[in-house]
Amino acid sequence: MRIAPHALTAVAAISVALLAGRVYQPAQAEEAPPLSAAEIAHLEARAFAVAGSPEGLGAPEAIPVQIRRGETFEQAVRRTGIAPEEASAVAATLSNAMDVTSIPAGQRFETAIAKPRGGRGDARLIGLTMRTGPASQLTVSRSFDGALRLRALEEKVTHETVVLGGKVEGSLTRTARREGAPAAVARAAARLFSHKFDLERDIRASDEFRYVFDRTVTESGRTIDTGDLLYAELKGVSFYRFQRPGSDKVEYFDATGKNTRSAFMRTPLERGFRVSSSFGFRRHPISGYRRMHQGIDFAAGMGTPVIAPADGVVVEARRWGGYGNWLRIRHSNGLESGYGHLSRYASGMRPGQRVRQGQVVAYVGSTGASTGPHLHYELWRRGQRINPAGVRTEEGTVLAGSELAAFRAEKARIDRIIAAGGERKTQQPAMTAGLRPART
């Protein structure tokens, strides 16, 4: 009993010492992880929101600006309604990263402007963003104390080889676009397949397709560049992109090295059409008499592009009676193609103009004796009209020797990409030409 109080005192003393040690032990600060581009953008948006409603001013309004011919950057900023001295301060801030006197006419930038609530006085710039490259931009924003702050953002870019596929639902081109194919890739594939198929009648729902193409995307997922179509497959027919050594021309070949480019495409339209009248005898929709229809009518929307089915030379581009606006092209092997009821011609279409296969030469219309927008398409062989649906022409060349060996190596590379489901290569951002590091 005499020892117990002393023991309790000792325990209490030790406890206090331990607690004191914990209380007065120096705090260990942990290093914060670096922010991603998306997190930085989110914080910037929050800062704009907080700083964007100064006393007497309304909420910031997004105002796009484009520099006009003969106008300086500072003058363009002043058109947003801010005071001249503030426009000068913005220009001075931006000049820490670039030469504002050399910004060309046509350059666009976005501003966030807060206007006075009473409608009197100058507006205030809350933020400004100018894109200086495909993956770079400069931002001028206000800090919480009202000072202007400059920041340069360079996003990482990723070079991808995309393998995209699916089943046709509706038209091939629209389905490919829905699946994520860029417009240029979808059009290029449709043009290739038009050598083998009538895309409106031969392609059915659930037919499978697959495309391989290159593209470059930023960290935020924005596509800044799209490369060529490398591979296209539809209903068992496949094309591989190949450029022969020493040639500047891109061609497409099947798996055996045979050029898939036929001498004549099946139709002069790529998409959005149907056959409304075939070659042969029919009752004329205007006269009501039964007579020979010496071509094929394709019902299509006004302005649908008409393409040349083969290389050739324009012979006629003029008004011709019931045909309305008429175009005739001379091809090889004694063939000529004719197009009626056009709304207009493509740029440069005049007699003597050379055209290449797949080139847009005119646009669907309803001129002349026509009951609605459609294309009347004729084919002539040595001066005699023939049924366009019955034309059969030879295929292109077949690779051999060193060209065939080079093609097989490229085909093997593309096949490996398809088997892997695509490729990705990330590239670190580089300083955009003409810019210097931003000082904040």
XYZ file of N, CA and C in Angstrom, residues 92-318:
681
model
N 1.190 43.006 -72.499
C 2.505 42.948 -71.852
C 2.720 41.604 -71.175
N 1.669 41.068 -70.564
C 1.772 39.760 -69.911
C 2.038 38.668 -70.932
N 1.317 38.706 -72.033
C 1.485 37.678 -73.056
C 2.853 37.780 -73.734
N 3.407 38.988 -73.791
C 4.705 39.182 -74.455
C 5.839 38.494 -73.715
N 5.603 38.018 -72.474
C 6.624 37.252 -71.769
C 6.867 35.896 -72.407
N 5.916 35.444 -73.251
C 6.050 34.127 -73.859
C 6.122 34.164 -75.380
N 5.699 35.275 -75.998
C 5.708 35.331 -77.459
C 5.772 36.776 -77.915
N 6.097 36.951 -79.173
C 6.150 38.285 -79.767
C 4.740 38.657 -80.216
N 4.050 39.479 -79.436
C 2.659 39.799 -79.749
C 2.534 40.666 -80.998
N 3.635 41.302 -81.420
C 3.568 42.148 -82.625
C 3.558 41.325 -83.908
N 3.903 40.032 -83.794
C 3.959 39.189 -85.005
C 2.779 38.216 -85.107
N 1.780 38.376 -84.242
C 0.608 37.506 -84.325
C -0.142 37.826 -85.613
N -0.379 36.860 -86.491
C -0.964 37.154 -87.805
C -2.473 37.401 -87.740
N -2.970 38.089 -88.752
C -4.411 38.266 -88.887
C -5.067 36.899 -89.064
N -6.223 36.738 -88.472
C -6.915 35.452 -88.529
C -6.729 34.601 -87.288
N -5.703 34.931 -86.462
C -5.480 34.179 -85.225
C -6.688 34.352 -84.300
N -7.151 33.238 -83.739
C -8.302 33.262 -82.834
C -7.844 33.029 -81.403
N -8.599 33.585 -80.475
C -8.386 33.284 -79.059
C -9.702 33.479 -78.314
N -9.784 32.865 -77.138
C -10.999 32.930 -76.324
C -10.759 33.832 -75.121
N -11.764 34.616 -74.768
C -11.673 35.465 -73.587
C -12.882 35.225 -72.679
N -12.678 35.460 -71.387
C -13.772 35.461 -70.407
C -13.854 36.874 -69.873
N -14.965 37.558 -70.132
C -15.126 38.973 -69.829
C -16.289 39.170 -68.854
N -16.041 39.904 -67.766
C -17.100 40.273 -66.819
C -17.497 41.716 -67.101
N -18.792 41.921 -67.380
C -19.284 43.256 -67.715
C -19.943 43.905 -66.492
N -19.947 45.256 -66.413
C -20.568 45.931 -65.268
C -22.067 45.651 -65.196
N -22.559 45.444 -63.980
C -23.972 45.106 -63.805
C -24.884 46.275 -64.201
N -24.465 47.454 -63.955
C -25.302 48.595 -64.282
C -25.214 49.025 -65.727
N -24.322 48.391 -66.489
C -24.182 48.746 -67.890
C -23.256 49.915 -68.137
N -22.689 50.490 -67.089
C -21.777 51.620 -67.249
C -20.369 51.210 -66.819
N -19.398 51.799 -67.487
C -18.014 51.511 -67.152
C -17.418 50.425 -68.031
N -16.151 50.159 -67.778
C -15.422 49.180 -68.586
C -15.641 47.765 -68.065
N -15.570 46.829 -68.994
C -15.612 45.412 -68.619
C -14.242 45.005 -68.072
N -14.170 43.820 -67.511
C -12.904 43.352 -66.947
C -12.577 41.981 -67.510
N -11.325 41.818 -67.917
C -10.891 40.520 -68.431
C -10.600 39.583 -67.269
N -11.252 38.428 -67.284
C -11.036 37.415 -66.253
C -10.050 36.362 -66.727
N -10.065 36.053 -68.021
C -9.137 35.067 -68.552
C -9.053 35.137 -70.064
N -7.937 34.648 -70.606
C -7.720 34.613 -72.051
C -6.927 33.353 -72.386
N -7.347 32.663 -73.422
C -6.653 31.447 -73.858
C -6.388 31.525 -75.352
N -5.137 31.313 -75.744
C -4.761 31.307 -77.161
C -4.027 30.014 -77.474
N -4.526 29.298 -78.477
C -3.858 28.080 -78.900
C -2.678 28.455 -79.788
N -1.487 27.994 -79.411
C -0.261 28.331 -80.140
C 0.279 27.164 -80.959
N -0.379 26.028 -80.895
C 0.036 24.857 -81.644
C -1.008 23.774 -81.486
N -0.869 22.673 -82.194
C -1.856 21.596 -82.104
C -2.061 21.091 -80.683
N -0.990 21.114 -79.851
C -1.103 20.598 -78.485
C -0.566 21.587 -77.459
N -0.586 22.874 -77.788
C -0.051 23.873 -76.868
C -0.949 25.093 -76.829
N -0.965 25.758 -75.678
C -1.746 26.976 -75.542
C -1.161 27.850 -74.448
N -1.456 29.150 -74.524
C -1.085 30.114 -73.506
C -2.355 30.617 -72.838
N -2.303 30.778 -71.512
C -3.457 31.246 -70.753
C -3.052 32.419 -69.892
N -3.831 33.501 -69.969
C -3.681 34.643 -69.081
C -4.900 34.650 -68.168
N -4.681 34.565 -66.870
C -5.793 34.528 -65.914
C -5.486 35.442 -64.737
N -6.517 35.749 -63.975
C -6.352 36.605 -62.808
C -6.150 35.758 -61.567
N -5.181 36.130 -60.747
C -5.005 35.487 -59.451
C -6.019 36.093 -58.482
N -6.057 35.589 -57.251
C -7.071 36.041 -56.309
C -6.881 37.501 -55.896
N -5.654 38.029 -56.058
C -5.435 39.438 -55.718
C -5.654 40.354 -56.912
N -6.123 39.798 -58.043
C -6.439 40.606 -59.211
C -5.319 40.735 -60.210
N -4.111 40.222 -59.901
C -2.974 40.337 -60.813
C -3.126 39.351 -61.974
N -2.536 39.703 -63.129
C -2.570 38.833 -64.295
C -1.454 37.798 -64.196
N -1.785 36.566 -64.539
C -0.817 35.473 -64.441
C -0.782 34.731 -65.775
N 0.414 34.439 -66.253
C 0.610 33.752 -67.530
C 1.024 32.313 -67.297
N 0.413 31.417 -68.049
C 0.796 30.004 -67.945
C 0.788 29.381 -69.340
N 1.815 28.591 -69.624
C 1.901 27.860 -70.890
C 1.622 26.390 -70.629
N 0.783 25.801 -71.463
C 0.448 24.389 -71.321
C 0.833 23.642 -72.588
N 1.690 22.654 -72.433
C 2.092 21.787 -73.546
C 1.621 20.377 -73.213
N 0.661 19.884 -73.947
C 0.143 18.543 -73.699
C 1.031 17.482 -74.350
N 1.106 16.336 -73.721
C 1.729 15.193 -74.372
C 0.820 14.733 -75.500
N 1.426 14.225 -76.554
C 0.636 13.699 -77.662
C 0.946 12.220 -77.836
N -0.051 11.480 -78.261
C 0.101 10.047 -78.475
C -0.181 9.726 -79.937
N 0.764 9.045 -80.563
C 0.573 8.583 -81.938
C -0.021 7.176 -81.865
N -1.206 7.019 -82.408
C -1.915 5.749 -82.333
C -2.124 5.148 -83.711
N -2.063 3.838 -83.767
C -2.561 3.113 -84.928
C -3.806 2.392 -84.451
N -4.949 2.818 -84.945
C -6.249 2.372 -84.444
C -6.782 1.236 -85.300
N -7.281 0.196 -84.640
C -7.995 -0.892 -85.314
C -9.459 -0.739 -84.929
N -10.289 -0.436 -85.901
C -11.697 -0.134 -85.655
C -12.569 -1.045 -86.497
N -13.616 -1.569 -85.923
C -14.484 -2.452 -86.684
C -15.880 -2.498 -86.118
N -16.761 -3.168 -86.835
C -18.142 -3.292 -86.389
C -18.996 -3.901 -87.472
N -20.307 -3.836 -87.259
C -21.279 -4.333 -88.230
C -22.043 -3.155 -88.820
N -22.297 -3.239 -90.103
C -22.967 -2.152 -90.801
C -24.397 -2.008 -90.296
N -24.766 -0.788 -89.959
C -26.134 -0.450 -89.586
C -26.519 0.790 -90.373
N -27.328 0.624 -91.395
C -27.621 1.734 -92.297
C -26.574 1.772 -93.390
N -25.941 2.929 -93.579
C -24.893 3.033 -94.590
C -23.536 2.725 -93.974
N -22.609 2.272 -94.815
C -21.263 1.935 -94.356
C -20.560 3.166 -93.800
N -20.643 4.285 -94.511
C -19.935 5.492 -94.078
C -20.465 6.005 -92.752
N -21.787 6.072 -92.605
C -22.355 6.564 -91.343
C -22.022 5.636 -90.184
N -22.030 4.316 -90.432
C -21.684 3.373 -89.375
C -20.239 3.567 -88.937
N -19.335 3.698 -89.889
C -17.919 3.900 -89.560
C -17.721 5.189 -88.770
N -18.440 6.244 -89.130
C -18.319 7.509 -88.389
C -18.816 7.347 -86.960
N -19.927 6.617 -86.786
C -20.443 6.393 -85.429
C -19.460 5.603 -84.575
N -18.717 4.704 -85.213
C -17.751 3.886 -84.475
C -16.462 4.641 -84.158
N -16.311 5.854 -84.716
C -15.153 6.673 -84.384
C -14.166 6.908 -85.516
N -14.490 6.478 -86.728
C -13.586 6.714 -87.851
C -13.668 8.177 -88.281
N -12.542 8.864 -88.494
C -12.584 10.234 -89.013
C -13.246 10.265 -90.388
N -13.797 11.410 -90.743
C -14.528 11.541 -92.008
C -13.645 11.176 -93.203
N -12.379 11.626 -93.192
C -11.493 11.350 -94.328
C -11.234 9.855 -94.478
N -11.096 9.146 -93.354
C -10.862 7.700 -93.398
C -12.101 6.981 -93.907
N -13.287 7.377 -93.413
C -14.531 6.739 -93.848
C -14.755 6.941 -95.344
N -14.454 8.141 -95.847
C -14.627 8.409 -97.282
C -13.629 7.604 -98.110
N -12.373 7.533 -97.644
C -11.349 6.796 -98.388
C -11.714 5.317 -98.491
N -12.228 4.735 -97.404
C -12.617 3.326 -97.424
C -13.794 3.101 -98.367
N -14.788 3.994 -98.301
C -15.945 3.861 -99.185
C -15.529 3.939 -100.655
N -14.573 4.812 -100.944
C -14.105 4.935 -102.331
C -13.400 3.651 -102.781
N -12.632 3.033 -101.885
C -11.973 1.776 -102.233
C -12.992 0.675 -102.490
N -13.966 0.548 -101.590
C -14.944 -0.524 -101.728
C -15.853 -0.333 -102.942
N -15.992 0.913 -103.396
C -16.852 1.154 -104.557
C -16.279 0.540 -105.829
N -15.008 0.119 -105.797
C -14.440 -0.606 -106.937
C -14.999 -2.027 -107.007
N -15.432 -2.545 -105.871
C -15.862 -3.946 -105.797
C -17.354 -4.112 -105.584
N -17.966 -3.128 -104.911
C -19.367 -3.274 -104.535
C -20.185 -2.066 -104.971
N -21.468 -2.311 -105.168
C -22.450 -1.243 -105.225
C -22.836 -1.013 -103.763
N -22.375 0.077 -103.190
C -22.495 0.268 -101.749
C -23.931 0.400 -101.271
N -24.871 0.659 -102.178
C -26.267 0.756 -101.771
C -27.001 -0.576 -101.895
N -26.585 -1.416 -102.828
C -27.331 -2.661 -103.069
C -26.597 -3.917 -102.616
N -25.259 -3.881 -102.607
C -24.495 -5.081 -102.248
C -24.213 -5.190 -100.755
N -24.310 -4.077 -100.036
C -23.977 -4.081 -98.601
C -25.260 -4.194 -97.790
N -25.277 -5.161 -96.870
C -26.466 -5.397 -96.051
C -26.147 -5.200 -94.576
N -27.207 -5.039 -93.793
C -27.041 -4.911 -92.351
C -26.362 -6.163 -91.811
N -25.505 -5.981 -90.852
C -24.710 -7.024 -90.184
C -23.471 -7.424 -90.967
N -23.259 -6.886 -92.183
C -21.981 -7.112 -92.862
C -20.875 -6.470 -92.023
N -19.801 -7.218 -91.786
C -18.738 -6.727 -90.917
C -17.659 -5.986 -91.707
N -17.100 -4.956 -91.059
C -16.015 -4.190 -91.672
C -14.933 -3.951 -90.629
N -13.731 -3.614 -91.096
C -12.625 -3.296 -90.196
C -11.685 -2.322 -90.903
N -11.293 -1.263 -90.191
C -10.376 -0.260 -90.714
C -9.174 -0.150 -89.781
N -8.012 0.165 -90.360
C -6.809 0.465 -89.591
C -6.267 1.794 -90.111
N -6.012 2.733 -89.185
C -5.521 4.046 -89.593
C -4.707 4.668 -88.468
N -3.888 5.647 -88.815
C -3.064 6.371 -87.848
C -3.764 7.657 -87.427
N -3.529 8.059 -86.190
C -3.998 9.362 -85.729
C -3.131 9.820 -84.561
N -3.161 11.123 -84.293
C -2.431 11.705 -83.181
C -3.432 12.397 -82.270
N -3.385 12.068 -80.961
C -4.325 12.639 -80.002
C -3.570 13.278 -78.843
N -4.192 14.262 -78.205
C -3.612 14.920 -77.037
C -4.048 14.201 -75.765
N -3.481 14.644 -74.631
C -3.851 14.063 -73.345
C -5.347 14.194 -73.068
N -5.935 15.286 -73.542
C -7.354 15.522 -73.292
C -8.246 14.741 -74.246
N -7.647 13.964 -75.145
C -8.433 13.132 -76.047
C -8.811 13.804 -77.348
N -8.221 14.963 -77.665
C -8.546 15.687 -78.897
C -7.657 15.193 -80.034
N -8.273 14.808 -81.146
C -7.516 14.364 -82.317
C -6.976 15.576 -83.052
N -5.653 15.627 -83.224
C -5.043 16.773 -83.893
C -4.506 16.427 -85.275
N -4.453 15.145 -85.602
C -3.989 14.762 -86.940
C -4.463 13.343 -87.241
N -4.844 13.113 -88.488
C -5.268 11.786 -88.925
C -4.422 11.368 -90.115
N -3.858 10.174 -90.042
C -3.033 9.671 -91.128
C -3.855 8.939 -92.171
N -3.171 8.271 -93.073
C -3.833 7.539 -94.152
C -4.518 6.283 -93.636
N -5.446 5.805 -94.407
C -6.059 4.505 -94.173
C -5.020 3.437 -94.516
N -4.689 2.574 -93.555
C -3.677 1.542 -93.771
C -4.279 0.226 -94.247
N -5.504 -0.045 -93.814
C -6.123 -1.338 -94.116
C -7.635 -1.164 -94.069
N -8.335 -1.848 -94.973
C -9.792 -1.829 -94.978
C -10.292 -3.206 -95.395
N -11.296 -3.669 -94.682
C -11.849 -4.995 -94.962
C -13.373 -4.934 -94.906
N -14.041 -5.537 -95.876
C -15.502 -5.589 -95.917
C -15.931 -6.837 -96.684
N -16.756 -7.662 -96.049
C -17.311 -8.864 -96.681
C -16.214 -9.748 -97.278
N -15.104 -9.870 -96.571
C -14.026 -10.732 -97.027
C -13.088 -10.112 -98.027
N -13.376 -8.895 -98.468
C -12.496 -8.176 -99.400
C -11.638 -7.221 -98.587
N -10.322 -7.317 -98.739
C -9.424 -6.481 -97.943
C -8.421 -5.744 -98.822
N -8.035 -4.560 -98.353
C -7.062 -3.718 -99.034
C -5.930 -3.370 -98.069
N -4.687 -3.414 -98.543
C -3.523 -2.977 -97.775
C -2.905 -1.767 -98.468
N -2.615 -0.740 -97.673
C -1.952 0.437 -98.231
C -0.500 0.100 -98.506
N 0.019 0.547 -99.672
C 1.413 0.295 -100.011
C 1.896 1.375 -100.962
N 3.095 1.859 -100.691
C 3.727 2.850 -101.556
C 4.985 2.223 -102.140
N 4.999 2.052 -103.435
C 6.133 1.387 -104.079
C 7.416 2.177 -103.860
N 8.536 1.492 -103.674
C 9.823 2.176 -103.487
C 10.108 3.143 -104.635
N 10.432 4.393 -104.280
C 10.745 5.398 -105.288
C 9.538 6.089 -105.875
N 8.322 5.708 -105.433
C 7.107 6.316 -105.956
C 6.494 7.236 -104.915
N 5.842 8.322 -105.365
C 5.143 9.220 -104.444
C 3.646 8.946 -104.440
N 3.252 7.838 -105.054
C 1.837 7.489 -105.187
C 1.472 6.370 -104.214
N 0.383 6.555 -103.474
C -0.117 5.537 -102.555
C -1.129 4.664 -103.286
N -0.985 3.336 -103.164
C -1.909 2.398 -103.804
C -2.393 1.379 -102.779
N -3.417 0.626 -103.144
C -3.970 -0.406 -102.269
C -4.014 -1.735 -103.016
N -3.561 -2.791 -102.320
C -3.438 -4.117 -102.920
C -4.124 -5.153 -102.039
N -4.540 -6.257 -102.666
C -5.098 -7.346 -101.859
C -3.956 -8.152 -101.250
N -4.284 -9.215 -100.519
C -3.269 -9.964 -99.772
C -2.231 -10.612 -100.679
N -2.544 -10.826 -101.948
C -1.605 -11.468 -102.868
C -0.710 -10.472 -103.594
N -0.962 -9.168 -103.409
C -0.178 -8.157 -104.111
C -0.799 -7.702 -105.398
N -2.105 -7.958 -105.574
C -2.808 -7.525 -106.773
C -3.484 -6.196 -106.498
N -3.271 -5.242 -107.390
C -3.850 -3.920 -107.227
C -5.369 -4.013 -107.254
N -6.002 -3.510 -106.187
C -7.460 -3.609 -106.100
C -8.166 -2.501 -106.870
N -7.420 -1.590 -107.436
C -8.019 -0.490 -108.192
C -8.487 -0.988 -109.556
N -9.796 -1.002 -109.766
C -10.324 -1.412 -111.066
C -10.291 -0.222 -112.016
N -10.389 -0.511 -113.290
C -10.345 0.565 -114.269
C -11.591 1.429 -114.218
N -12.707 0.876 -113.714
C -13.960 1.624 -113.669
C -14.700 1.313 -112.380
N -15.122 2.352 -111.650
C -15.886 2.165 -110.428
C -17.323 1.783 -110.757
N -17.976 1.096 -109.828
C -19.319 0.590 -110.086
C -20.354 1.703 -110.208
N -20.236 2.749 -109.391
C -21.192 3.860 -109.423
C -20.458 5.188 -109.298
N -21.064 6.290 -109.781
C -20.430 7.608 -109.668
C -20.820 8.339 -108.389
N -21.486 7.657 -107.469
C -21.841 8.225 -106.175
C -21.304 7.309 -105.085
N -20.861 7.884 -103.984
C -20.273 7.085 -102.919
C -21.272 6.700 -101.842
N -22.279 7.540 -101.609
C -23.177 7.296 -100.476
C -24.494 8.031 -100.681
N -25.497 7.634 -99.891
C -26.760 8.353 -99.826
C -27.563 8.333 -101.105
N -27.624 7.192 -101.784
C -28.391 7.127 -103.037
C -29.090 5.785 -103.160
N -30.026 5.721 -104.096
C -30.671 4.466 -104.479
C -30.973 4.539 -105.963
N -31.062 3.374 -106.612
C -31.397 3.321 -108.035
C -32.896 3.527 -108.167
N -33.295 4.616 -108.811
C -34.717 4.915 -108.980
C -35.229 4.513 -110.361
N -34.321 4.316 -111.309
C -34.736 3.878 -112.651
C -33.543 3.220 -113.339
N -33.744 1.988 -113.808
C -32.657 1.237 -114.440
C -32.607 1.470 -115.941
N -31.588 0.904 -116.561
C -31.418 0.976 -118.011
C -32.465 0.085 -118.678
N -33.135 0.612 -119.719
C -34.125 -0.186 -120.438
C -35.421 0.580 -120.658
N -36.443 -0.118 -121.207
C -37.718 0.535 -121.481
C -38.462 0.827 -120.182
N -39.132 1.993 -120.158
C -39.901 2.391 -118.985
C -40.925 3.438 -119.415
N -41.891 3.697 -118.539
C -42.843 4.778 -118.776
C -42.220 6.072 -118.260
N -42.078 7.061 -119.148
C -41.416 8.300 -118.767
C -42.236 9.038 -117.711
N -41.608 9.483 -116.620
C -42.359 10.103 -115.530
C -43.006 11.441 -115.885
N -42.558 12.108 -116.962
C -43.125 13.408 -117.344
C -44.053 13.273 -118.544
N -43.584 12.629 -119.638
C -44.402 12.505 -120.847
C -45.474 11.425 -120.725
N -45.193 10.420 -119.888
C -46.154 9.329 -119.729
C -46.033 8.254 -120.800
N -45.179 8.474 -121.822
C -45.008 7.496 -122.886
C -43.963 6.448 -122.495
N -44.129 5.247 -123.052
C -43.157 4.192 -122.839
C -42.008 4.403 -123.814
N -40.819 4.509 -123.283
C -39.662 4.786 -124.141
C -38.403 4.215 -123.504
N -37.352 4.171 -124.295
C -36.079 3.616 -123.843
C -35.383 4.591 -122.899
N -34.986 4.084 -121.742
C -34.195 4.878 -120.796
C -32.750 4.439 -120.939
N -31.919 5.308 -121.513
C -30.563 4.914 -121.904
C -29.520 5.269 -120.855
N -29.878 5.044 -119.609
C -28.950 5.290 -118.521
C -29.524 4.739 -117.226
N -28.932 5.129 -116.122
C -29.415 4.745 -114.800
C -29.649 6.017 -113.997
N -30.793 6.083 -113.316
C -31.087 7.222 -112.443
C -30.806 6.843 -111.000
N -30.069 7.703 -110.324
C -29.780 7.509 -108.904
C -30.476 8.619 -108.119
N -31.463 8.269 -107.300
C -32.101 9.256 -106.436
C -31.144 9.587 -105.295
N -30.890 10.876 -105.102
C -29.949 11.320 -104.065
C -30.305 12.734 -103.657
N -29.828 13.141 -102.523
C -30.115 14.475 -102.017
C -29.462 15.554 -102.854
N -30.094 16.728 -102.878
C -29.537 17.869 -103.599
C -28.139 18.186 -103.088
N -27.180 18.299 -104.019
C -25.816 18.645 -103.658
C -24.919 17.468 -103.345
N -25.440 16.214 -103.479
C -24.594 15.042 -103.239
C -23.432 15.040 -104.241
N -22.180 14.834 -103.793
C -21.048 14.862 -104.717
C -21.102 13.733 -105.749
N -20.772 14.066 -106.989
C -20.653 13.102 -108.089
C -19.167 12.929 -108.376
N -18.701 11.688 -108.464
C -17.273 11.437 -108.664
C -17.021 10.777 -110.013
N -15.811 10.993 -110.520
C -15.423 10.366 -111.784
C -15.145 8.886 -111.545
N -15.777 7.972 -112.314
C -15.564 6.543 -112.103
C -14.212 6.053 -112.599
N -13.512 6.875 -113.356
C -12.193 6.501 -113.870
C -11.458 7.770 -114.296
N -10.149 7.651 -114.524
C -9.389 8.782 -115.042
C -9.941 9.181 -116.405
N -9.843 10.466 -116.726
C -10.342 10.896 -118.027
C -10.144 12.374 -118.264
N -10.798 12.858 -119.336
C -10.725 14.261 -119.737
C -12.145 14.767 -119.966
N -12.462 15.947 -119.434
C -13.786 16.537 -119.617
C -13.965 16.924 -121.084
N -15.075 16.491 -121.682
C -15.389 16.812 -123.075
C -16.445 17.904 -123.148
N -17.467 17.809 -122.296
C -18.539 18.801 -122.280
C -18.896 19.158 -120.839
N -19.221 20.426 -120.629
C -19.768 20.899 -119.358
C -20.674 22.076 -119.723
N -21.945 21.770 -120.021
C -22.833 22.791 -120.569
C -24.287 22.437 -120.301
